[in-house]
CSV table of C-alpha atoms in Angstrom, one decimal:
chain,number,residue,atom,x,y,z
A,1,MET,CA,136.8,111.5,91.7
A,2,SER,CA,136.0,115.0,92.7
A,3,ILE,CA,137.4,116.6,95.9
A,4,HIS,CA,135.2,117.4,98.7
A,5,ASP,CA,136.0,119.5,101.9
A,6,PHE,CA,136.2,117.7,105.2
A,7,LYS,CA,133.8,119.8,107.2
A,8,GLU,CA,133.8,119.6,111.0
A,9,SER,CA,131.1,121.4,113.0
A,10,ASN,CA,131.7,123.2,116.2
A,11,PHE,CA,130.9,122.0,119.6
A,12,ILE,CA,127.4,123.3,120.0
A,13,PRO,CA,126.2,124.1,123.4
A,14,GLY,CA,123.0,122.7,124.7
A,15,ASN,CA,123.9,119.2,123.5
A,16,GLY,CA,124.2,117.7,127.1
A,17,GLY,CA,127.9,117.4,126.6
A,18,LEU,CA,127.8,115.4,123.4
A,19,ASP,CA,130.4,116.3,120.9
A,20,ARG,CA,128.9,116.0,117.6
A,21,LYS,CA,131.0,115.9,114.3
A,22,VAL,CA,129.0,115.3,111.2
A,23,SER,CA,131.0,115.4,108.1
A,24,THR,CA,130.4,115.1,104.4
A,25,ARG,CA,132.6,113.0,102.2
A,26,PRO,CA,136.0,112.3,103.8
A,27,ALA,CA,139.1,113.5,102.2
A,28,THR,CA,139.8,112.1,98.8
A,29,SER,CA,143.2,110.6,99.1
A,30,LEU,CA,142.2,108.6,102.3
A,31,SER,CA,139.1,107.2,100.6
A,32,CYS,CA,141.1,106.4,97.4
A,33,ALA,CA,143.7,104.5,99.3
A,34,LYS,CA,141.0,102.5,101.3
A,35,ARG,CA,139.1,101.7,98.2
A,36,LYS,CA,142.2,100.3,96.5
A,37,CYS,CA,142.6,98.0,99.6
A,38,PHE,CA,139.1,96.8,99.4
A,39,LYS,CA,139.6,95.9,95.6
A,40,MET,CA,142.8,94.1,96.3
A,41,LEU,CA,141.8,92.1,99.3
A,42,ASP,CA,138.2,91.1,98.5
A,43,GLU,CA,135.7,92.4,95.9
A,44,SER,CA,133.4,93.7,98.6
A,45,PRO,CA,131.4,96.8,97.5
A,46,GLU,CA,132.2,100.1,98.9
A,47,PRO,CA,130.5,100.9,102.2
A,48,GLY,CA,127.8,103.4,102.0
A,49,TRP,CA,129.3,105.9,104.4
A,50,LEU,CA,132.3,106.5,102.0
A,51,SER,CA,130.2,107.8,99.3
A,52,GLU,CA,126.7,108.6,100.3
A,53,GLU,CA,125.8,112.1,101.4
A,54,VAL,CA,125.2,112.3,105.1
A,55,LYS,CA,121.4,112.9,105.8
A,56,THR,CA,119.5,113.3,109.0
A,57,GLY,CA,116.6,111.2,107.8
A,58,THR,CA,114.5,112.1,110.8
A,59,THR,CA,111.5,112.8,112.6
A,60,ILE,CA,111.2,116.3,114.2
A,61,ILE,CA,108.1,117.8,115.8
A,62,ALA,CA,107.3,121.1,117.5
A,63,ILE,CA,104.1,122.1,119.4
A,64,GLU,CA,102.9,125.2,121.1
A,65,PHE,CA,101.2,125.4,124.3
A,66,ASP,CA,99.9,128.3,126.4
A,67,GLY,CA,103.2,129.8,127.7
A,68,GLY,CA,105.7,128.0,125.7
A,69,VAL,CA,106.7,125.4,123.1
A,70,VAL,CA,107.9,121.8,123.1
A,71,LEU,CA,110.3,120.5,120.6
A,72,GLY,CA,111.2,116.9,119.8
A,73,SER,CA,113.5,114.9,117.6
A,74,ASP,CA,115.1,111.4,117.2
A,75,SER,CA,118.8,110.9,117.0
A,76,ARG,CA,119.7,108.9,113.9
A,77,VAL,CA,122.1,110.3,111.2
A,78,SER,CA,122.4,107.9,108.2
A,79,ALA,CA,124.7,107.9,105.2
A,80,GLY,CA,122.9,105.6,102.7
A,81,GLU,CA,122.2,102.5,104.7
A,82,THR,CA,124.8,103.0,107.4
A,83,VAL,CA,124.0,104.9,110.6
A,84,VAL,CA,126.8,107.2,111.1
A,85,ASN,CA,125.7,108.7,114.3
A,86,ARG,CA,123.0,107.2,116.6
A,87,VAL,CA,123.0,109.9,119.3
A,88,MET,CA,122.9,113.2,117.5
A,89,ASN,CA,120.9,116.0,119.0
A,90,LYS,CA,119.0,117.6,116.2
A,91,LEU,CA,117.5,120.3,118.4
A,92,SER,CA,119.9,123.3,117.8
A,93,LEU,CA,120.0,126.4,119.8
A,94,LEU,CA,119.4,129.6,117.9
A,95,HIS,CA,119.1,131.8,121.1
A,96,ASP,CA,118.4,131.5,124.7
A,97,LYS,CA,114.7,130.8,124.2
A,98,ILE,CA,114.6,129.9,120.5
A,99,TYR,CA,115.6,126.5,119.1
A,100,CYS,CA,115.3,124.9,115.8
A,101,ALA,CA,114.9,121.2,114.8
A,102,LEU,CA,117.0,120.0,111.9
A,103,SER,CA,116.1,117.6,109.1
A,104,GLY,CA,117.4,116.8,105.5
A,105,SER,CA,120.9,117.1,104.7
A,106,ALA,CA,122.9,117.2,108.0
A,107,ALA,CA,125.6,119.6,106.6
A,108,ASP,CA,123.1,122.0,105.1
A,109,ALA,CA,120.9,122.1,108.2
A,110,GLN,CA,123.8,122.5,110.7
A,111,THR,CA,125.2,125.4,108.5
A,112,ILE,CA,121.8,127.2,108.4
A,113,ALA,CA,121.6,126.9,112.1
A,114,GLU,CA,124.9,128.3,112.8
A,115,MET,CA,124.6,131.2,110.5
A,116,VAL,CA,121.2,132.2,112.0
A,117,ASN,CA,122.7,131.8,115.5
A,118,TYR,CA,125.3,134.3,114.5
A,119,GLN,CA,122.9,136.7,112.9
A,120,LEU,CA,120.5,136.6,115.9
A,121,ASP,CA,123.3,137.3,118.3
A,122,VAL,CA,124.1,140.4,116.3
A,123,HIS,CA,120.4,141.3,115.9
A,124,SER,CA,119.7,140.9,119.7
A,125,ILE,CA,122.6,143.2,120.6
A,126,GLU,CA,121.3,145.8,118.2
A,127,VAL,CA,117.8,145.8,119.4
A,128,GLY,CA,119.0,145.5,123.0
A,129,GLU,CA,116.6,142.7,124.0
A,130,ASP,CA,115.7,139.1,123.3
A,131,PRO,CA,114.8,138.4,119.7
A,132,GLN,CA,111.4,137.5,118.5
A,133,VAL,CA,110.9,134.0,117.4
A,134,ARG,CA,109.4,135.4,114.1
A,135,SER,CA,112.8,137.2,113.6
A,136,ALA,CA,114.6,133.9,114.0
A,137,ALA,CA,112.3,132.1,111.6
A,138,THR,CA,112.5,134.9,109.1
A,139,LEU,CA,116.3,134.6,109.1
A,140,VAL,CA,116.1,130.9,108.5
A,141,LYS,CA,113.5,131.5,105.7
A,142,ASN,CA,115.7,134.0,104.1
A,143,ILE,CA,118.6,131.6,103.8
A,144,SER,CA,116.3,128.7,102.7
A,145,TYR,CA,114.5,130.6,100.0
A,146,LYS,CA,117.7,132.3,98.6
A,147,TYR,CA,119.6,129.1,98.3
A,148,LYS,CA,116.7,126.8,97.7
A,149,GLU,CA,118.2,125.1,94.8
A,150,GLU,CA,121.5,124.3,96.4
A,151,LEU,CA,120.2,123.4,99.9
A,152,SER,CA,118.1,120.5,101.0
A,153,ALA,CA,117.3,121.0,104.6
A,154,HIS,CA,114.1,121.8,106.5
A,155,LEU,CA,114.2,123.5,109.8
A,156,ILE,CA,111.3,124.0,112.2
A,157,VAL,CA,111.8,127.0,114.4
A,158,ALA,CA,110.2,127.3,117.7
A,159,GLY,CA,110.6,129.3,120.9
A,160,TRP,CA,109.1,131.8,123.4
A,161,ASP,CA,109.2,135.6,123.3
A,162,LYS,CA,107.4,138.0,125.6
A,163,ARG,CA,105.3,139.5,122.7
A,164,GLY,CA,103.7,136.4,121.2
A,165,GLY,CA,104.3,133.7,123.8
A,166,GLY,CA,105.1,130.1,122.4
A,167,GLN,CA,105.3,130.0,118.6
A,168,VAL,CA,106.2,127.4,116.0
A,169,TYR,CA,107.1,128.3,112.4
A,170,VAL,CA,107.8,126.0,109.4
A,171,THR,CA,110.3,127.2,106.8
A,172,LEU,CA,110.0,124.4,104.3
A,173,ASN,CA,111.4,125.4,100.8
A,174,GLY,CA,111.6,129.0,101.7
A,175,LEU,CA,108.0,129.6,102.9
A,176,LEU,CA,107.3,131.0,106.4
A,177,SER,CA,104.1,129.9,108.2
A,178,ARG,CA,103.1,129.8,111.7
A,179,GLN,CA,101.3,126.6,112.9
A,180,PRO,CA,100.0,125.3,116.2
A,181,PHE,CA,102.2,122.2,115.7
A,182,ALA,CA,104.6,121.0,112.9
A,183,VAL,CA,106.1,117.7,112.0
A,184,GLY,CA,108.9,117.1,109.7
A,185,GLY,CA,111.6,114.8,108.3
A,186,SER,CA,111.3,111.4,106.7
A,187,GLY,CA,109.5,109.8,109.7
A,188,SER,CA,106.7,112.5,109.7
A,189,SER,CA,104.9,110.8,106.9
A,190,TYR,CA,104.0,107.9,109.1
A,191,VAL,CA,102.5,110.0,111.8
A,192,TYR,CA,100.5,112.5,110.1
A,193,GLY,CA,97.4,110.5,110.8
A,194,PHE,CA,98.3,110.1,114.5
A,195,VAL,CA,99.0,113.8,115.1
A,196,ASP,CA,95.8,114.8,113.0
A,197,ALA,CA,93.7,112.6,115.3
A,198,GLU,CA,95.3,113.4,118.6
A,199,TYR,CA,96.1,117.0,118.6
A,200,ARG,CA,93.7,119.2,120.6
A,201,LYS,CA,93.8,122.9,121.1
A,202,ALA,CA,94.9,124.2,124.5
A,203,MET,CA,96.9,121.2,125.8
A,204,SER,CA,98.9,121.6,129.0
A,205,LYS,CA,102.7,121.4,128.9
A,206,GLU,CA,102.8,117.9,130.2
A,207,ASP,CA,100.2,116.7,127.6
A,208,CYS,CA,102.3,118.2,125.0
A,209,GLN,CA,105.4,116.5,126.2
A,210,GLN,CA,103.6,113.2,126.1
A,211,PHE,CA,102.2,113.9,122.7
A,212,VAL,CA,105.7,114.6,121.4
A,213,VAL,CA,107.2,111.5,123.0
A,214,ASN,CA,104.4,109.3,121.7
A,215,THR,CA,104.7,110.7,118.1
A,216,LEU,CA,108.4,110.3,118.1
A,217,SER,CA,108.1,106.7,119.4
A,218,LEU,CA,105.6,105.8,116.6
A,219,ALA,CA,107.6,107.5,113.9
A,220,MET,CA,110.9,105.8,115.0
A,221,SER,CA,109.3,102.4,115.0
A,222,ARG,CA,108.2,102.7,111.4
A,223,ASP,CA,110.9,104.8,109.7
A,224,GLY,CA,114.2,103.2,108.9
A,225,SER,CA,116.0,106.6,109.0
A,226,SER,CA,114.7,107.6,112.4
A,227,GLY,CA,115.7,105.9,115.7
A,228,GLY,CA,117.9,106.0,118.7
A,229,VAL,CA,116.9,108.1,121.4
A,230,ALA,CA,114.4,111.0,121.7
A,231,TYR,CA,115.5,114.5,122.5
A,232,LEU,CA,113.0,116.9,124.0
A,233,VAL,CA,113.3,120.6,124.6
A,234,THR,CA,110.7,122.5,126.6
A,235,ILE,CA,110.8,126.4,126.3
A,236,ASP,CA,108.9,128.8,128.4
A,237,LYS,CA,109.3,132.1,130.1
A,238,LYS,CA,111.8,130.8,132.4
A,239,GLY,CA,114.2,129.3,129.9
A,240,ALA,CA,114.8,126.1,127.9
A,241,GLU,CA,115.0,122.7,129.6
A,242,GLU,CA,116.5,119.8,127.6
A,243,LYS,CA,115.7,116.2,128.2
A,244,CYS,CA,116.9,112.9,126.6
A,245,ILE,CA,114.7,109.8,126.6
A,246,LEU,CA,116.6,106.5,126.1
A,247,GLY,CA,115.2,104.0,123.5
A,248,ASN,CA,114.1,101.6,126.0
A,249,GLU,CA,112.2,104.3,128.1
A,250,LEU,CA,110.1,105.3,125.1
A,251,PRO,CA,106.3,104.3,125.1
A,252,THR,CA,105.5,101.1,123.4
A,253,PHE,CA,102.4,100.1,121.4
A,254,TYR,CA,100.6,96.8,120.8
A,255,ASP,CA,103.1,95.0,118.8
A,256,GLN,CA,106.2,95.9,120.7
B,1,MET,CA,93.5,103.1,80.7
B,2,PHE,CA,92.7,103.7,84.4
B,3,ASN,CA,95.7,103.7,86.6
B,4,THR,CA,95.7,104.5,90.3
B,5,PRO,CA,99.0,105.2,91.6
B,6,ASP,CA,97.7,103.6,94.8
B,7,HIS,CA,95.2,104.8,97.2
B,8,HIS,CA,94.3,103.8,100.6
B,9,LEU,CA,92.8,100.5,102.0
B,10,GLY,CA,93.0,98.4,105.0
B,11,GLY,CA,91.6,95.3,106.9
B,12,VAL,CA,91.0,94.8,110.7
B,13,THR,CA,90.0,91.7,112.6
B,14,PHE,CA,87.7,92.1,115.7
B,15,ASN,CA,85.9,89.7,117.9
B,16,GLY,CA,83.8,87.6,115.8
B,17,GLY,CA,84.6,89.2,112.4
B,18,VAL,CA,86.6,91.4,110.0
B,19,ILE,CA,86.2,94.8,108.5
B,20,ILE,CA,87.7,95.6,105.2
B,21,GLY,CA,87.8,99.3,104.0
B,22,SER,CA,88.9,101.5,101.2
B,23,ASP,CA,88.6,105.0,99.7
B,24,SER,CA,86.9,105.4,96.2
B,25,ARG,CA,89.2,107.5,94.1
B,26,ALA,CA,90.8,106.4,90.9
B,27,SER,CA,93.2,108.8,89.2
B,28,ILE,CA,95.4,109.0,86.1
B,29,GLY,CA,99.0,110.1,87.0
B,30,GLY,CA,98.0,111.7,90.1
B,31,TYR,CA,96.5,114.7,88.3
B,32,TYR,CA,93.2,113.7,87.0
B,33,VAL,CA,90.5,111.9,89.1
B,34,SER,CA,88.9,109.4,86.6
B,35,SER,CA,86.4,108.2,89.2
B,36,LYS,CA,85.2,109.6,92.5
B,37,THR,CA,83.1,106.6,93.4
B,38,ILE,CA,84.8,103.5,92.4
B,39,ASN,CA,84.5,100.3,94.6
B,40,LYS,CA,87.7,98.7,95.4
B,41,LEU,CA,86.2,96.0,97.5
B,42,ILE,CA,85.7,92.9,95.3
B,43,GLN,CA,83.8,90.0,96.6
B,44,VAL,CA,85.7,86.8,95.6
B,45,HIS,CA,83.3,84.5,97.6
B,46,ASP,CA,80.4,84.6,100.0
B,47,ARG,CA,82.6,85.4,103.0
B,48,ILE,CA,85.8,86.6,101.3
B,49,PHE,CA,86.5,90.0,100.0
B,50,CYS,CA,89.7,91.5,98.6
B,51,CYS,CA,90.6,95.1,98.3
B,52,ILE,CA,92.7,96.2,95.3
B,53,ALA,CA,95.5,98.7,95.1
B,54,GLY,CA,98.0,99.7,92.4
B,55,SER,CA,97.2,99.6,88.8
B,56,LEU,CA,93.3,99.1,88.5
B,57,ALA,CA,93.6,97.4,85.3
B,58,ASP,CA,96.0,94.8,86.6
B,59,ALA,CA,93.9,94.4,89.8
B,60,GLN,CA,90.7,93.8,88.1
B,61,ALA,CA,92.2,91.3,85.6
B,62,VAL,CA,93.7,89.4,88.6
B,63,THR,CA,90.7,89.4,90.7
B,64,LYS,CA,88.6,88.1,87.8
B,65,ALA,CA,90.9,85.2,87.3
B,66,ALA,CA,91.0,84.6,91.0
B,67,LYS,CA,87.3,84.7,91.5
B,68,PHE,CA,87.0,81.9,88.9
B,69,GLN,CA,89.6,79.9,90.5
B,70,ILE,CA,88.2,80.1,93.9
B,71,SER,CA,84.8,79.3,93.1
B,72,PHE,CA,86.1,76.2,91.1
B,73,HIS,CA,88.1,75.2,94.1
B,74,SER,CA,85.1,75.5,96.3
B,75,ILE,CA,82.9,73.3,94.2
B,76,GLN,CA,85.7,70.7,94.1
B,77,MET,CA,86.0,70.7,97.8
B,78,GLU,CA,82.3,70.9,98.4
B,79,SER,CA,82.7,73.4,101.1
B,80,PRO,CA,83.5,77.2,101.3
B,81,PRO,CA,87.1,77.9,100.6
B,82,LEU,CA,89.4,79.0,103.3
B,83,VAL,CA,90.4,82.6,103.4
B,84,LYS,CA,94.1,81.5,103.2
B,85,ALA,CA,93.3,79.6,100.0
B,86,ALA,CA,91.7,82.6,98.4
B,87,ALA,CA,94.8,84.7,99.4
B,88,SER,CA,97.0,82.0,98.1
B,89,VAL,CA,95.4,82.1,94.7
B,90,LEU,CA,96.0,85.8,94.5
B,91,ARG,CA,99.5,85.4,95.6
B,92,GLU,CA,100.2,82.8,92.9
B,93,LEU,CA,99.0,85.1,90.2
B,94,CYS,CA,100.9,88.0,91.5
B,95,TYR,CA,104.2,86.1,91.9
B,96,ASN,CA,104.1,84.3,88.6
B,97,ASN,CA,103.5,87.5,86.8
B,98,LYS,CA,105.4,89.7,88.9
B,99,GLU,CA,107.2,91.3,85.9
B,100,GLU,CA,104.1,92.5,84.3
B,101,LEU,CA,101.7,93.2,87.1
B,102,GLN,CA,101.6,96.2,89.4
B,103,ALA,CA,99.0,95.3,92.0
B,104,GLY,CA,98.7,94.5,95.6
B,105,PHE,CA,95.8,93.1,97.6
B,106,ILE,CA,94.4,92.7,101.0
B,107,THR,CA,92.2,89.9,101.5
B,108,ALA,CA,89.9,89.6,104.4
B,109,GLY,CA,87.2,87.1,105.3
B,110,TRP,CA,85.7,84.6,107.6
B,111,ASP,CA,86.0,80.8,107.4
B,112,ARG,CA,84.8,78.0,109.6
B,113,LYS,CA,88.5,76.8,110.4
B,114,LYS,CA,90.2,79.9,111.7
B,115,GLY,CA,87.5,82.5,112.0
B,116,PRO,CA,88.2,86.1,110.9
B,117,GLN,CA,91.5,86.6,109.1
B,118,VAL,CA,93.3,89.3,107.1
B,119,TYR,CA,96.0,88.4,104.5
B,120,THR,CA,98.1,90.9,102.6
B,121,VAL,CA,99.6,90.1,99.1
B,122,ALA,CA,102.3,92.6,98.4
B,123,LEU,CA,103.5,93.8,95.0
B,124,GLY,CA,106.0,91.0,94.4
B,125,GLY,CA,103.9,88.2,95.7
B,126,MET,CA,104.6,88.0,99.3
B,127,LEU,CA,101.7,86.5,101.5
B,128,LEU,CA,101.5,87.6,105.1
B,129,SER,CA,98.8,87.1,107.7
B,130,GLN,CA,98.2,89.8,110.3
B,131,PRO,CA,95.7,91.0,112.8
B,132,PHE,CA,95.3,94.1,110.9
B,133,THR,CA,97.1,95.6,107.9
B,134,ILE,CA,97.1,98.9,105.8
B,135,GLY,CA,98.1,99.4,102.2
B,136,GLY,CA,98.2,101.9,99.4
B,137,SER,CA,99.8,105.3,99.0
B,138,GLY,CA,97.6,106.8,101.8
B,139,SER,CA,98.7,104.2,104.2
B,140,THR,CA,102.1,105.7,105.0
B,141,TYR,CA,100.2,108.7,106.7
B,142,ILE,CA,98.4,106.4,109.0
B,143,TYR,CA,101.0,103.9,110.3
B,144,GLY,CA,101.4,105.9,113.5
B,145,TYR,CA,97.8,106.2,114.1
B,146,ALA,CA,97.1,102.5,113.4
B,147,ASP,CA,100.0,101.4,115.6
B,148,ALA,CA,98.8,103.6,118.4
B,149,LYS,CA,95.1,102.9,118.3
B,150,TYR,CA,94.8,99.2,117.3
B,151,LYS,CA,93.9,96.8,120.2
B,152,PRO,CA,93.2,93.1,119.8
B,153,ASP,CA,89.8,91.8,120.6
B,154,MET,CA,87.9,95.0,119.8
B,155,SER,CA,84.1,95.1,119.5
B,156,LYS,CA,82.4,95.6,116.2
B,157,GLU,CA,81.5,99.2,116.9
B,158,GLU,CA,85.1,100.1,118.1
B,159,CYS,CA,86.6,98.4,115.0
B,160,LEU,CA,84.3,100.3,112.7
B,161,GLN,CA,85.2,103.5,114.4
B,162,PHE,CA,88.9,102.7,114.1
B,163,ALA,CA,88.6,101.9,110.4
B,164,THR,CA,86.5,104.9,109.6
B,165,ASN,CA,89.0,107.2,111.5
B,166,ALA,CA,91.9,105.7,109.7
B,167,LEU,CA,90.4,106.0,106.3
B,168,ALA,CA,89.3,109.7,107.0
B,169,LEU,CA,92.9,110.6,108.3
B,170,ALA,CA,94.5,109.0,105.3
B,171,MET,CA,92.2,110.7,102.7
B,172,GLY,CA,92.7,114.0,104.5
B,173,ARG,CA,96.5,113.9,103.8
B,174,ASP,CA,96.8,111.9,100.6
B,175,ASN,CA,96.0,113.7,97.4
B,176,VAL,CA,95.3,110.4,95.4
B,177,SER,CA,92.9,109.1,98.0
B,178,GLY,CA,89.4,110.5,98.5
B,179,GLY,CA,85.7,110.2,97.7
B,180,VAL,CA,83.6,108.1,100.0
B,181,ALA,CA,84.7,105.5,102.3
B,182,HIS,CA,83.5,101.9,101.7
B,183,LEU,CA,83.5,99.6,104.5
B,184,VAL,CA,82.5,95.9,104.4
B,185,VAL,CA,81.9,94.0,107.7
B,186,ILE,CA,82.3,90.2,107.4
B,187,THR,CA,81.0,87.8,110.1
B,188,GLU,CA,79.8,84.2,110.2
B,189,GLU,CA,76.2,85.5,109.8
B,190,GLY,CA,76.8,87.5,106.7
B,191,VAL,CA,78.2,90.6,104.9
B,192,GLU,CA,77.3,94.2,105.5
B,193,HIS,CA,78.3,97.0,103.2
B,194,VAL,CA,78.7,100.4,104.7
B,195,VAL,CA,79.2,103.6,102.6
B,196,ILE,CA,80.2,106.8,104.3
B,197,PRO,CA,80.0,109.8,102.0
B,198,GLY,CA,82.7,112.5,102.3
B,199,ASP,CA,80.8,115.0,104.4
B,200,LYS,CA,79.9,112.4,107.0
B,201,LEU,CA,83.4,111.3,107.7
B,202,PRO,CA,84.8,112.2,111.1
B,203,LYS,CA,86.5,115.5,111.2
B,204,PHE,CA,89.7,116.3,113.1
B,205,HIS,CA,91.2,119.3,114.7
B,206,ASP,CA,91.8,121.5,111.6
B,207,GLU,CA,88.6,121.0,109.8
């Protein structure tokens, strides 16, 4: 039985007041004692959340419009078959007008986001103005590429800056690529067809928000690792606006 | 040995009939395309087709046996077989040989009793009737599209458009699906086979 650190993430602003703690394996001594109890009382198998890595099996999406971006995510965090957090906000702030969407291993993704948040703060003080979205994406890409063997997280970086307007960057496996829209996470496989068919260039802000909500709803209904509520962040020149759409307010389709 | 690590196929009911469709690629190990124009829609009776997924060899062997059993059954009954009967024959074969086989089927057809129907027989031998269904490796990419766009009681043209779009989207994202799109429209009047070559498939925003 190897020993693992008990990691606790900080309270991250922009969560709407939700305090989120996502841990990797709990302290060894505690889990050993519990395991012995289980074995003595009944021979039930160990619960998944004691031994499985915590992943944000997820659906995340980001899309550009003229003047900004819309990011969306679901809220389920799973450890094996157990849902350990059903209200996690996977849209993490990197700077005032730059957010990133987390997927993959929860710990890895959160750590990358925190590191880049710090690096961007330093960078923006050095240049004396708001950082570019491309700079934030490059910082994420540098970490993803350098530690690509150890990490298993994919972040989509999106935001607004005065030079390029709304921009969406994917940083999967250490590549850096700008795209008009991007989907990621385990739930994204089920909605590739939908986003390919429905995306049109030059959509308005409201159309983009509706597109994101529809996509999230479809993915959450098919992917076992995605679910809960939908979080939306709309970023434009004026700032970032966060929104949470509860499960029963999501759009439904023919079989629901 | 031809082996397809799945591909893409689907069956949809509409007002008065059913459409079953698939791509046409067979590959070995996902690296080598062994056939660009294989037809995965097998006619097992006059108004019943089935669509094969998984290992092509297994699927062809099973459909050959099923075709024989269904025609024998229809001679005994002195009437065309029910779609459910055809699907059940496939299911029995899949379930009883589940250790050796690796093939799934979508059976679609029309019969006098229940009209147009679609059944899926999954890998282990589960039989399920649905208004529409998709299967194969390419199907994961169009679950969202199919859920969003399917409506009950479509007309034949709407249904053809839905099936063609779904196939085109799946072939665009899945590397082991491709080639031409085969579609078969089955109604009480008869059977119509439509083939859409790759360059005539609908294009989407990034093409």
